[in-house]
PDB file of C-alpha atoms in Angstrom:
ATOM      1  CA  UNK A   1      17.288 -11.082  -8.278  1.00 82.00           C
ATOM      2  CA  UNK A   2      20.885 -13.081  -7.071  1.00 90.00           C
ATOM      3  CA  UNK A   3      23.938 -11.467  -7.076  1.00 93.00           C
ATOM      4  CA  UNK A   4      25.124 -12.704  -9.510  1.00 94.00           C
ATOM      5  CA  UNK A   5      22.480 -11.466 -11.578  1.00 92.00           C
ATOM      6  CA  UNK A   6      22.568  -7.814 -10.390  1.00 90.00           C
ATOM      7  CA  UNK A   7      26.695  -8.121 -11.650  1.00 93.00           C
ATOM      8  CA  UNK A   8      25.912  -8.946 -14.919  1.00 93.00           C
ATOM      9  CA  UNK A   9      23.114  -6.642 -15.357  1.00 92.00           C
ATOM     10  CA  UNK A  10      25.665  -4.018 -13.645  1.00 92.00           C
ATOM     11  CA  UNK A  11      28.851  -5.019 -14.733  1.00 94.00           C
ATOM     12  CA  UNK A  12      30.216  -5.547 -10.996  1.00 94.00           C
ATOM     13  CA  UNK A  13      31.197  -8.493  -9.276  1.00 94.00           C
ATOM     14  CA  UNK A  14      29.276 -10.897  -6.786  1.00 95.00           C
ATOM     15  CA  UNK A  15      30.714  -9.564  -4.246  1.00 94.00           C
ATOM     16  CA  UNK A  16      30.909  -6.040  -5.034  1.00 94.00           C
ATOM     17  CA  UNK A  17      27.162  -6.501  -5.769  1.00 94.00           C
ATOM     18  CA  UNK A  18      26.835  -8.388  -2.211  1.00 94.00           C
ATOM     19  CA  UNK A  19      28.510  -5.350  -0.657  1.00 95.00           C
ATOM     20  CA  UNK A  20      27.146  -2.024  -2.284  1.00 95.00           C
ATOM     21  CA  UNK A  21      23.491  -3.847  -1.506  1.00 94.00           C
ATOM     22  CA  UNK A  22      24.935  -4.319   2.016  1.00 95.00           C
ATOM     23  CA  UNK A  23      25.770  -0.647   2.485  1.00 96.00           C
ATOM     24  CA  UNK A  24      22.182   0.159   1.254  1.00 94.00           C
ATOM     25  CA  UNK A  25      20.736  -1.404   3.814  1.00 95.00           C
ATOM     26  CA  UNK A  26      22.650   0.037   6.527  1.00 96.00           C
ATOM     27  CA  UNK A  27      22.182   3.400   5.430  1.00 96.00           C
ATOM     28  CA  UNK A  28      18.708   2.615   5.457  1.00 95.00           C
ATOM     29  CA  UNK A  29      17.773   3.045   1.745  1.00 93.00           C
ATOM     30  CA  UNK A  30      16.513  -0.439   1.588  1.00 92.00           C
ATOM     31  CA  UNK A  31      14.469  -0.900   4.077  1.00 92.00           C
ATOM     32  CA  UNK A  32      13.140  -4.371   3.038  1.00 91.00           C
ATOM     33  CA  UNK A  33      11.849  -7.378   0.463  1.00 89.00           C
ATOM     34  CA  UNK A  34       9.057  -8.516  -0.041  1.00 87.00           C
ATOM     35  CA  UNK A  35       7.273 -11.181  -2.178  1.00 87.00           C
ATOM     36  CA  UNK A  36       5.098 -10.014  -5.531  1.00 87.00           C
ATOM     37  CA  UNK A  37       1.291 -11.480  -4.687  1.00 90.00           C
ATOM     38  CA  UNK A  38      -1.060 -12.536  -6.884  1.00 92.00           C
ATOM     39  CA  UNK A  39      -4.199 -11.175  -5.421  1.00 93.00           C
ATOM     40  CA  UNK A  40      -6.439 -12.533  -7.396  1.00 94.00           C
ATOM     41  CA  UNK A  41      -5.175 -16.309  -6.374  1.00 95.00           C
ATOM     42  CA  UNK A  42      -5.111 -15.005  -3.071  1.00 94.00           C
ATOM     43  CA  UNK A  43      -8.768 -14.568  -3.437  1.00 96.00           C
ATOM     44  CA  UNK A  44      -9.215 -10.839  -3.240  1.00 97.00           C
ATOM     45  CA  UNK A  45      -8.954  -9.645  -7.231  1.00 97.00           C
ATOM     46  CA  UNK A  46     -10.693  -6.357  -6.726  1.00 98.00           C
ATOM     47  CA  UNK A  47      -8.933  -3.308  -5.540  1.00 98.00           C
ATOM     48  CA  UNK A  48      -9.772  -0.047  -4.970  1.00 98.00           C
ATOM     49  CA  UNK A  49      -8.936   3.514  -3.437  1.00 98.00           C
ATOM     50  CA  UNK A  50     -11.407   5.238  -1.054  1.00 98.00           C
ATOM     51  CA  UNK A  51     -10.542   8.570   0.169  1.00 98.00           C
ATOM     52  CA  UNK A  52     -11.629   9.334   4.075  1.00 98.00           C
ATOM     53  CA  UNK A  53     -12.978  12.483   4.988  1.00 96.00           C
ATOM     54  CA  UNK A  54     -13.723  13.284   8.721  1.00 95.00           C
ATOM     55  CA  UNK A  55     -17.401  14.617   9.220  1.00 93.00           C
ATOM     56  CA  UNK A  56     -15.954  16.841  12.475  1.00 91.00           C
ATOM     57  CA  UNK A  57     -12.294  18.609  11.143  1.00 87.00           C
ATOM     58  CA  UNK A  58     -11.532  19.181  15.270  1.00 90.00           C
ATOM     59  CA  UNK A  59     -11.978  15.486  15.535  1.00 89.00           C
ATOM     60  CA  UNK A  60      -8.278  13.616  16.793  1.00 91.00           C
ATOM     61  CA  UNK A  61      -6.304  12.868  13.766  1.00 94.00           C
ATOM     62  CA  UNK A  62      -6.378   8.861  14.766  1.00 96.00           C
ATOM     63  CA  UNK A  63      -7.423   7.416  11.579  1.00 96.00           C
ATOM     64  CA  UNK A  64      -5.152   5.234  11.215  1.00 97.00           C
ATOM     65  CA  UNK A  65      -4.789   3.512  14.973  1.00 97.00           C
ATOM     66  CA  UNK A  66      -8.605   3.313  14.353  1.00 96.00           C
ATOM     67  CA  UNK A  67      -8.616   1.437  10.659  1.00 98.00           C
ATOM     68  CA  UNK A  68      -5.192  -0.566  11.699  1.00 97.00           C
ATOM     69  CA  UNK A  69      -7.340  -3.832  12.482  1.00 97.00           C
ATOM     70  CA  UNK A  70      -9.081  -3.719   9.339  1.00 98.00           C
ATOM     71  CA  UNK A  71      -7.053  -6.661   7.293  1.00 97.00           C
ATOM     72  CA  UNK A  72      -8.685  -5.315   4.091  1.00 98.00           C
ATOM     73  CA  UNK A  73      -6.801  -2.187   3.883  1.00 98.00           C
ATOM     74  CA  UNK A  74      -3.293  -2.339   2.246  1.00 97.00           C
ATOM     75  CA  UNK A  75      -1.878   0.974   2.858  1.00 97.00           C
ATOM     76  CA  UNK A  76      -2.987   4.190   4.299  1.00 98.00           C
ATOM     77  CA  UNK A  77      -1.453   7.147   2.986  1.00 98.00           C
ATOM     78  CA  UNK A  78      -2.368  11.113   4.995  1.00 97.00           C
ATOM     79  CA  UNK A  79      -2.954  13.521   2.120  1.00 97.00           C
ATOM     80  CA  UNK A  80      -3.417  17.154   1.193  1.00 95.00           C
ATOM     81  CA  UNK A  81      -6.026  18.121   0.173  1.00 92.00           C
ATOM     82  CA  UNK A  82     -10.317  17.822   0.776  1.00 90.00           C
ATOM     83  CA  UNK A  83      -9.610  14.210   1.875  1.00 94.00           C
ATOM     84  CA  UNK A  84      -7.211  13.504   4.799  1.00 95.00           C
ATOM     85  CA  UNK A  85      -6.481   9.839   3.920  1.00 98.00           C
ATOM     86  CA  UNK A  86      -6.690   7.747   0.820  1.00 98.00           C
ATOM     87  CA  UNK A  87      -6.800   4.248   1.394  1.00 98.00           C
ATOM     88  CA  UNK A  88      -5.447   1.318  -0.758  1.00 98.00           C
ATOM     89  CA  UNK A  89      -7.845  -2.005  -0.255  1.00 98.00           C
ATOM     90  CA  UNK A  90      -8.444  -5.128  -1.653  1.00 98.00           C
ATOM     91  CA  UNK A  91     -11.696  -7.202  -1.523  1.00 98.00           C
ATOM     92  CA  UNK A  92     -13.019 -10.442  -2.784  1.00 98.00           C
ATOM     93  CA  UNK A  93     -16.233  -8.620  -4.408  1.00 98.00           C
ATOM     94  CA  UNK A  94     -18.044  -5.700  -4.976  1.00 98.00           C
ATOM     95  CA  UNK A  95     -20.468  -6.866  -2.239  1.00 98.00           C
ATOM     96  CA  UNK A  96     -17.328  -7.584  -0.276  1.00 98.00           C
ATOM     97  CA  UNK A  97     -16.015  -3.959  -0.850  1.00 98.00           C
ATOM     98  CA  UNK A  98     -19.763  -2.204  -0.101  1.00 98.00           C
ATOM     99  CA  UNK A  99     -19.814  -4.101   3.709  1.00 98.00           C
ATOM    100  CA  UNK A 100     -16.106  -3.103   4.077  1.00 98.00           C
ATOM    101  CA  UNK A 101     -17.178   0.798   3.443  1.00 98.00           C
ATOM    102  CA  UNK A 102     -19.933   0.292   5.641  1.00 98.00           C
ATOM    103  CA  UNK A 103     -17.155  -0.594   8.277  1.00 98.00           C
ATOM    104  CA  UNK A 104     -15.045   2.434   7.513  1.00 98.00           C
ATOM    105  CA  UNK A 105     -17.563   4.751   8.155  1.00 98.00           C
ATOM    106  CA  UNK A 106     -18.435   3.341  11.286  1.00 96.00           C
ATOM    107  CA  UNK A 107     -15.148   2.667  12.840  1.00 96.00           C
ATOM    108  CA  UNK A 108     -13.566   6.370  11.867  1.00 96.00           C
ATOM    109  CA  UNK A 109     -16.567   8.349  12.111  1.00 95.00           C
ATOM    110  CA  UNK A 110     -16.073   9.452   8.293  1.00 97.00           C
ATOM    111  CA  UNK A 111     -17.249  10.202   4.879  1.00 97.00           C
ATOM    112  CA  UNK A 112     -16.121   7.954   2.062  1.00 98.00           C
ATOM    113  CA  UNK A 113     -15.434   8.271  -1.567  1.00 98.00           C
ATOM    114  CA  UNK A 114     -14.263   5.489  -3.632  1.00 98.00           C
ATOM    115  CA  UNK A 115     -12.716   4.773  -7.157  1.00 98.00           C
ATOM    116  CA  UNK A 116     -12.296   1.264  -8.405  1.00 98.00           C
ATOM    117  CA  UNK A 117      -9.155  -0.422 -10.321  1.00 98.00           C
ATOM    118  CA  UNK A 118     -10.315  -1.885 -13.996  1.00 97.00           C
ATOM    119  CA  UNK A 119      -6.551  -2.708 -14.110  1.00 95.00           C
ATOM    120  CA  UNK A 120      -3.223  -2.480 -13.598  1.00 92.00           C
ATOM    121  CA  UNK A 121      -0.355  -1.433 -15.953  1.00 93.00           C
ATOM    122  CA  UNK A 122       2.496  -1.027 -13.262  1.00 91.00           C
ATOM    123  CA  UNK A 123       2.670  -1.197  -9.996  1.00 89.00           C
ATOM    124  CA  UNK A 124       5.735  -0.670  -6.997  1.00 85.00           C
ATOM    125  CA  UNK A 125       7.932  -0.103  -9.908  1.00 83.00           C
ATOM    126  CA  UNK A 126      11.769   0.327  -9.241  1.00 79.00           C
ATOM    127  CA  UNK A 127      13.357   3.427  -8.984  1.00 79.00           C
ATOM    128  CA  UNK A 128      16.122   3.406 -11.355  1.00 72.00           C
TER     129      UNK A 128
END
């Protein structure tokens, strides 16, 4: 949204828009933009969550350094709880998905357990 647009919606200036978005940033609260993709015309429509488990608790907590390469995986989130991570992924297919677990497993050493998105009804919504 412009600045200009943010005023009306908020009743302030351009500029006072300009600068209160300004002070945001450099106190950190906005941290960045980014653009809205369409995933499936970016050719990977299904999405899903799989929750890592390590099979060895005393195994090094590196989960993450050792999934970082995988381009599949949109975020990776450490959680309490049985699991230790839940991942966020996107995939092309189902088959897509299956060789992607298969890669999971063997790159952290872990035991999976995924749940598949039917749909969306909001997602990164604003804080208001």
């Amino acid at each position: 949204m412009s600045y200009t647009d943010l005023g009306k919606a908020t009743g302030l200036s351009t500029s006072a828009v300009h600068q209160r978005v300004k002070r945001l940033e450099e106190r950190g609260l906005i941290t960045g933009y980014g653009a809205s993709i369409d995933h499936a015309q970016a050719g990977r429509p299904l999405t899903a969550f799989i929750s890592i488990t390590p099979f060895d608790p005393s195994a090094a907590d590196d989960y993450p350094e050792r999934l970082a390469d995988i381009e599949e995986i949109e975020s990776c989130w450490s959680v309490a709880g049985e699991e230790s991570y839940i991942l966020k992924i996107r995939t092309a297919t189902p088959a897509d998905l299956e060789e992607l677990l298969a890669r999971i497993r063997t790159t952290a050493n872990v035991a999976t357990r995924t749940t598949i998105v039917l749909s969306t009804a909001f997602e990164n919504r604003p804080i208001s």
